[in-house]
Each structure stands twice: as structure tokens, then as C-alpha cells.
Amino acid sequence: HALIGNHEAMNLTGDWRYVHPGDIAAFGGADARREALALDGDYGAWLAAQPAVAKIAGTIFVHGGVSPGAASLGVDGLNAGLASSLREQAGTPLAEQILGPDGPLWYRGYVLEEPASACPALRSALDALGASRMVVGHTTRRDGRIQSRCGGQLHVIDTGIAKGYGGHLAAWELRGADAWALYPDGPVDLEDPVLGEDPA
């Protein structure tokens, strides 16, 4: 399952602030890159068709995080909202909710806030989405290890695979209802949510 993240959305909406000049040159110039990443372009059409959120086996997968406010839209509503927001890009409340800082592509609250506030908010979002756990990227773990928060209800899986972030190889795997972190030095069993327990 491919999911769209903030950098894909940025490229689709013409925000190239993190694009290396070499990437523009590889496309044959800015006009060619803009055409390829247009919503009807070779790359843009495929990217724009990808969802922001997936729910698999009771687990929500999303690049940044689904805030409690955004969770009220549900998985289908969030994905439909992303598609329409990419077309509109700005100026509507829905586009701000989806593409803004508290939208699923950018939200970092569950990772950066203290557990006393993050965990109840996460539980509220999971309840609204009918899920028991959320798996997010976006906020890089500089120690190269997958982080478990809120009693296993959140797993933060951006371990910094890119060379600039340390080149830390890792993968997240679900075996039945049991989550594992896979590292070159061996697997580690991650904390899993216990239904009905308040982790805060």
C-alpha cells in the first residue's frame, strides 16, 4: 500500500523548497518537471491517486498522524478530502484541514507532545477511526530505533534510513496482532495495545 506524504503533496502543489537542483535537471528542467508532476502528468496522476490513510487489521497507517479533529472525517473521508484538496490546493476549510499543519500529512502531536496530552488525544482519534493502533513516519527517530508510545497504540517508524539521517535500516512488521521492529542486528518485539486499557 503506497501512501502519500507531505513531500509528495508539496511537489504536487508546486512547493519545491526541498527539491535538489539535480532533480530538476534530471527531468530536463523546471517546465518538464512541473508537467510530469501536474495532476494529469506521468508522475502526478499516480501520486495524486494514492491515499493519505490506510486501515489494515485494526491499524491506521499515515505519514504524519490523524489528529482527533481530522479523525472525525473517517478513513474514506480523509482520502476523498485529500483528492479534492490537491485539486483545490488552498482556500477551502477542507483543504486547510487536510493539507495544513494538523492534517494527516504533517501532524506531529502524538510524537512530540507529552504523553499526558498526546495519549488521550490519540485514543480519541483511534476510537473515531475504529482502530487500536496508529503507525506514523514523518518525525525522524535520530537513534535509528522504532519508538512505541501510549502503551503500544502509536509506533513511530521513521528511523532515518536516508544517509543524511544516519542510514539506519529498519522495518515494521505485523505478525497477527503482534508488531515487530526488524533491524540488521535482529528483530525486536514491540509493545502492542491492550484493548480496554488506558495507557496514560
Short mmCIF file of C-alpha atoms in Angstrom, two decimals:
data_model
loop_
_atom_site.label_atom_id
_atom_site.label_comp_id
_atom_site.label_asym_id
_atom_site.label_seq_id
_atom_site.Cartn_x
_atom_site.Cartn_y
_atom_site.Cartn_z
CA HIS A 1 0.00 0.00 0.00
CA ALA A 2 1.54 3.28 -1.10
CA LEU A 3 0.56 6.34 0.93
CA ILE A 4 1.12 9.98 0.07
CA GLY A 5 3.18 12.08 2.46
CA ASN A 6 3.90 15.77 2.86
CA HIS A 7 6.74 15.86 0.34
CA GLU A 8 4.63 14.26 -2.39
CA ALA A 9 1.81 16.72 -1.69
CA MET A 10 4.30 19.60 -1.74
CA ASN A 11 5.54 18.58 -5.17
CA LEU A 12 2.00 18.16 -6.48
CA THR A 13 1.06 21.65 -5.30
CA GLY A 14 4.19 23.34 -6.67
CA ASP A 15 6.07 23.71 -3.37
CA TRP A 16 9.62 22.78 -4.34
CA ARG A 17 11.51 24.21 -1.38
CA TYR A 18 13.18 20.83 -0.60
CA VAL A 19 13.86 19.84 -4.21
CA HIS A 20 17.52 19.48 -5.16
CA PRO A 21 18.54 21.29 -8.37
CA GLY A 22 19.89 17.97 -9.64
CA ASP A 23 16.37 16.53 -9.53
CA ILE A 24 15.04 19.38 -11.65
CA ALA A 25 17.89 18.89 -14.11
CA ALA A 26 17.17 15.14 -14.29
CA PHE A 27 13.66 15.92 -15.54
CA GLY A 28 15.10 18.19 -18.22
CA GLY A 29 14.31 21.46 -16.50
CA ALA A 30 11.62 23.08 -14.35
CA ASP A 31 8.93 23.07 -17.04
CA ALA A 32 9.35 19.36 -17.73
CA ARG A 33 9.29 18.54 -14.02
CA ARG A 34 6.20 20.70 -13.47
CA GLU A 35 4.46 18.91 -16.35
CA ALA A 36 5.37 15.45 -15.03
CA LEU A 37 4.09 16.31 -11.54
CA ALA A 38 0.88 18.00 -12.69
CA LEU A 39 -2.25 16.18 -11.53
CA ASP A 40 -2.62 14.80 -15.05
CA GLY A 41 1.12 14.27 -15.57
CA ASP A 42 3.00 10.98 -15.73
CA TYR A 43 4.07 11.06 -12.07
CA GLY A 44 1.49 13.46 -10.68
CA ALA A 45 -1.53 11.39 -11.72
CA TRP A 46 -0.16 8.31 -9.97
CA LEU A 47 0.84 10.20 -6.83
CA ALA A 48 -2.49 12.01 -6.58
CA ALA A 49 -4.33 8.69 -6.77
CA GLN A 50 -2.64 7.37 -3.61
CA PRO A 51 -4.45 7.61 -0.25
CA ALA A 52 -3.27 9.52 2.80
CA VAL A 53 -4.52 6.92 5.27
CA ALA A 54 -4.90 3.15 5.24
CA LYS A 55 -6.59 0.96 7.83
CA ILE A 56 -5.34 -2.62 7.87
CA ALA A 57 -6.04 -5.19 10.57
CA GLY A 58 -7.14 -2.53 13.04
CA THR A 59 -4.03 -0.42 12.45
CA ILE A 60 -4.05 3.08 10.93
CA PHE A 61 -1.09 3.83 8.66
CA VAL A 62 -0.45 7.50 7.89
CA HIS A 63 2.57 9.66 7.14
CA GLY A 64 2.20 12.29 9.88
CA GLY A 65 -0.75 11.35 12.07
CA VAL A 66 -4.52 11.64 12.15
CA SER A 67 -5.44 14.28 14.71
CA PRO A 68 -8.69 13.92 16.67
CA GLY A 69 -10.28 16.66 14.55
CA ALA A 70 -9.29 15.02 11.28
CA ALA A 71 -10.35 11.58 12.56
CA SER A 72 -13.96 12.74 12.53
CA LEU A 73 -13.80 12.53 8.72
CA GLY A 74 -13.02 8.78 8.83
CA VAL A 75 -10.53 6.99 6.60
CA ASP A 76 -12.66 7.31 3.45
CA GLY A 77 -13.42 10.95 4.17
CA LEU A 78 -9.75 11.77 4.72
CA ASN A 79 -8.73 10.12 1.47
CA ALA A 80 -11.53 11.76 -0.51
CA GLY A 81 -10.64 15.06 1.15
CA LEU A 82 -7.02 14.68 0.08
CA ALA A 83 -8.00 14.12 -3.54
CA SER A 84 -10.22 17.19 -3.63
CA SER A 85 -7.73 19.29 -1.65
CA LEU A 86 -4.96 18.55 -4.14
CA ARG A 87 -7.22 19.86 -6.91
CA GLU A 88 -8.26 22.96 -4.96
CA GLN A 89 -4.87 23.37 -3.18
CA ALA A 90 -5.93 26.22 -0.91
CA GLY A 91 -8.70 28.48 0.11
CA THR A 92 -11.21 25.96 1.47
CA PRO A 93 -11.63 24.73 5.04
CA LEU A 94 -11.27 21.12 3.88
CA ALA A 95 -8.00 21.83 2.06
CA GLU A 96 -6.64 23.52 5.20
CA GLN A 97 -7.76 20.58 7.34
CA ILE A 98 -6.12 18.03 5.04
CA LEU A 99 -3.02 19.89 3.79
CA GLY A 100 -2.45 22.14 6.82
CA PRO A 101 -0.17 21.53 9.83
CA ASP A 102 -2.78 19.46 11.68
CA GLY A 103 -3.64 17.38 8.62
CA PRO A 104 -2.60 13.74 8.21
CA LEU A 105 0.47 14.57 6.11
CA TRP A 106 2.03 16.94 8.66
CA TYR A 107 0.64 16.30 12.17
CA ARG A 108 3.31 15.52 14.80
CA GLY A 109 1.35 15.94 18.04
CA TYR A 110 1.36 12.29 19.08
CA VAL A 111 5.14 12.11 18.69
CA LEU A 112 6.20 15.47 20.14
CA GLU A 113 3.65 16.19 22.87
CA GLU A 114 3.91 14.82 26.40
CA PRO A 115 2.08 11.50 26.93
CA ALA A 116 -0.39 13.13 29.31
CA SER A 117 -1.89 15.09 26.41
CA ALA A 118 -0.81 13.01 23.40
CA CYS A 119 -2.18 9.65 24.56
CA PRO A 120 -5.78 10.72 25.32
CA ALA A 121 -5.89 12.60 22.01
CA LEU A 122 -4.57 9.52 20.19
CA ARG A 123 -7.13 7.29 21.90
CA SER A 124 -9.90 9.67 20.82
CA ALA A 125 -8.71 9.55 17.21
CA LEU A 126 -8.34 5.76 17.23
CA ASP A 127 -11.84 5.36 18.65
CA ALA A 128 -13.24 7.61 15.91
CA LEU A 129 -11.41 5.54 13.29
CA GLY A 130 -12.36 2.17 14.81
CA ALA A 131 -8.71 1.19 15.24
CA SER A 132 -6.39 0.08 18.04
CA ARG A 133 -3.04 1.43 16.83
CA MET A 134 -1.52 4.09 14.57
CA VAL A 135 1.78 3.76 12.68
CA VAL A 136 3.39 7.03 11.58
CA GLY A 137 6.53 8.27 9.86
CA HIS A 138 7.42 11.93 9.25
CA THR A 139 9.19 12.59 12.58
CA THR A 140 12.65 11.05 12.32
CA ARG A 141 13.98 9.00 15.21
CA ARG A 142 17.62 10.04 15.42
CA ASP A 143 18.58 6.90 17.39
CA GLY A 144 17.55 4.69 14.45
CA ARG A 145 15.03 2.71 16.53
CA ILE A 146 11.27 2.42 16.15
CA GLN A 147 9.52 4.14 19.06
CA SER A 148 6.45 2.83 20.84
CA ARG A 149 4.24 5.33 22.72
CA CYS A 150 0.93 5.34 24.54
CA GLY A 151 1.01 1.69 25.55
CA GLY A 152 1.75 0.48 22.03
CA GLN A 153 -1.07 2.50 20.46
CA LEU A 154 1.48 4.52 18.47
CA HIS A 155 4.56 3.30 16.62
CA VAL A 156 6.92 5.89 15.13
CA ILE A 157 8.75 4.19 12.29
CA ASP A 158 10.87 6.86 10.54
CA THR A 159 14.24 5.60 11.74
CA GLY A 160 16.34 7.77 9.42
CA ILE A 161 17.01 5.35 6.57
CA ALA A 162 18.32 8.20 4.39
CA LYS A 163 22.08 8.73 4.58
CA GLY A 164 21.58 12.30 5.81
CA TYR A 165 19.70 10.98 8.85
CA GLY A 166 22.17 8.24 9.70
CA GLY A 167 21.30 5.46 7.24
CA HIS A 168 19.54 3.42 9.96
CA LEU A 169 17.93 0.38 8.35
CA ALA A 170 14.67 -0.81 9.92
CA ALA A 171 11.23 -2.12 9.07
CA TRP A 172 7.94 -2.51 10.95
CA GLU A 173 6.18 -5.86 10.68
CA LEU A 174 2.81 -7.07 11.93
CA ARG A 175 2.52 -10.78 12.75
CA GLY A 176 -1.11 -11.38 13.53
CA ALA A 177 -1.74 -8.68 16.14
CA ASP A 178 1.90 -8.60 17.25
CA ALA A 179 4.14 -5.78 15.97
CA TRP A 180 7.88 -6.23 15.49
CA ALA A 181 10.78 -3.94 14.66
CA LEU A 182 13.22 -5.51 12.22
CA TYR A 183 16.83 -4.34 12.39
CA PRO A 184 20.09 -5.63 10.87
CA ASP A 185 21.06 -6.86 14.36
CA GLY A 186 17.81 -8.81 14.76
CA PRO A 187 14.08 -8.38 15.43
CA VAL A 188 12.61 -6.70 18.50
CA ASP A 189 9.09 -7.37 19.75
CA LEU A 190 7.27 -4.03 20.10
CA GLU A 191 4.67 -3.13 22.69
CA ASP A 192 1.14 -3.82 21.46
CA PRO A 193 -2.03 -2.05 22.59
CA VAL A 194 -4.19 -3.80 25.15
CA LEU A 195 -7.82 -3.09 24.37
CA GLY A 196 -9.72 -1.51 27.21
CA GLU A 197 -6.62 -0.21 29.00
CA ASP A 198 -5.89 3.49 29.45
CA PRO A 199 -2.13 3.89 28.79
CA ALA A 200 -1.88 7.45 30.12
#
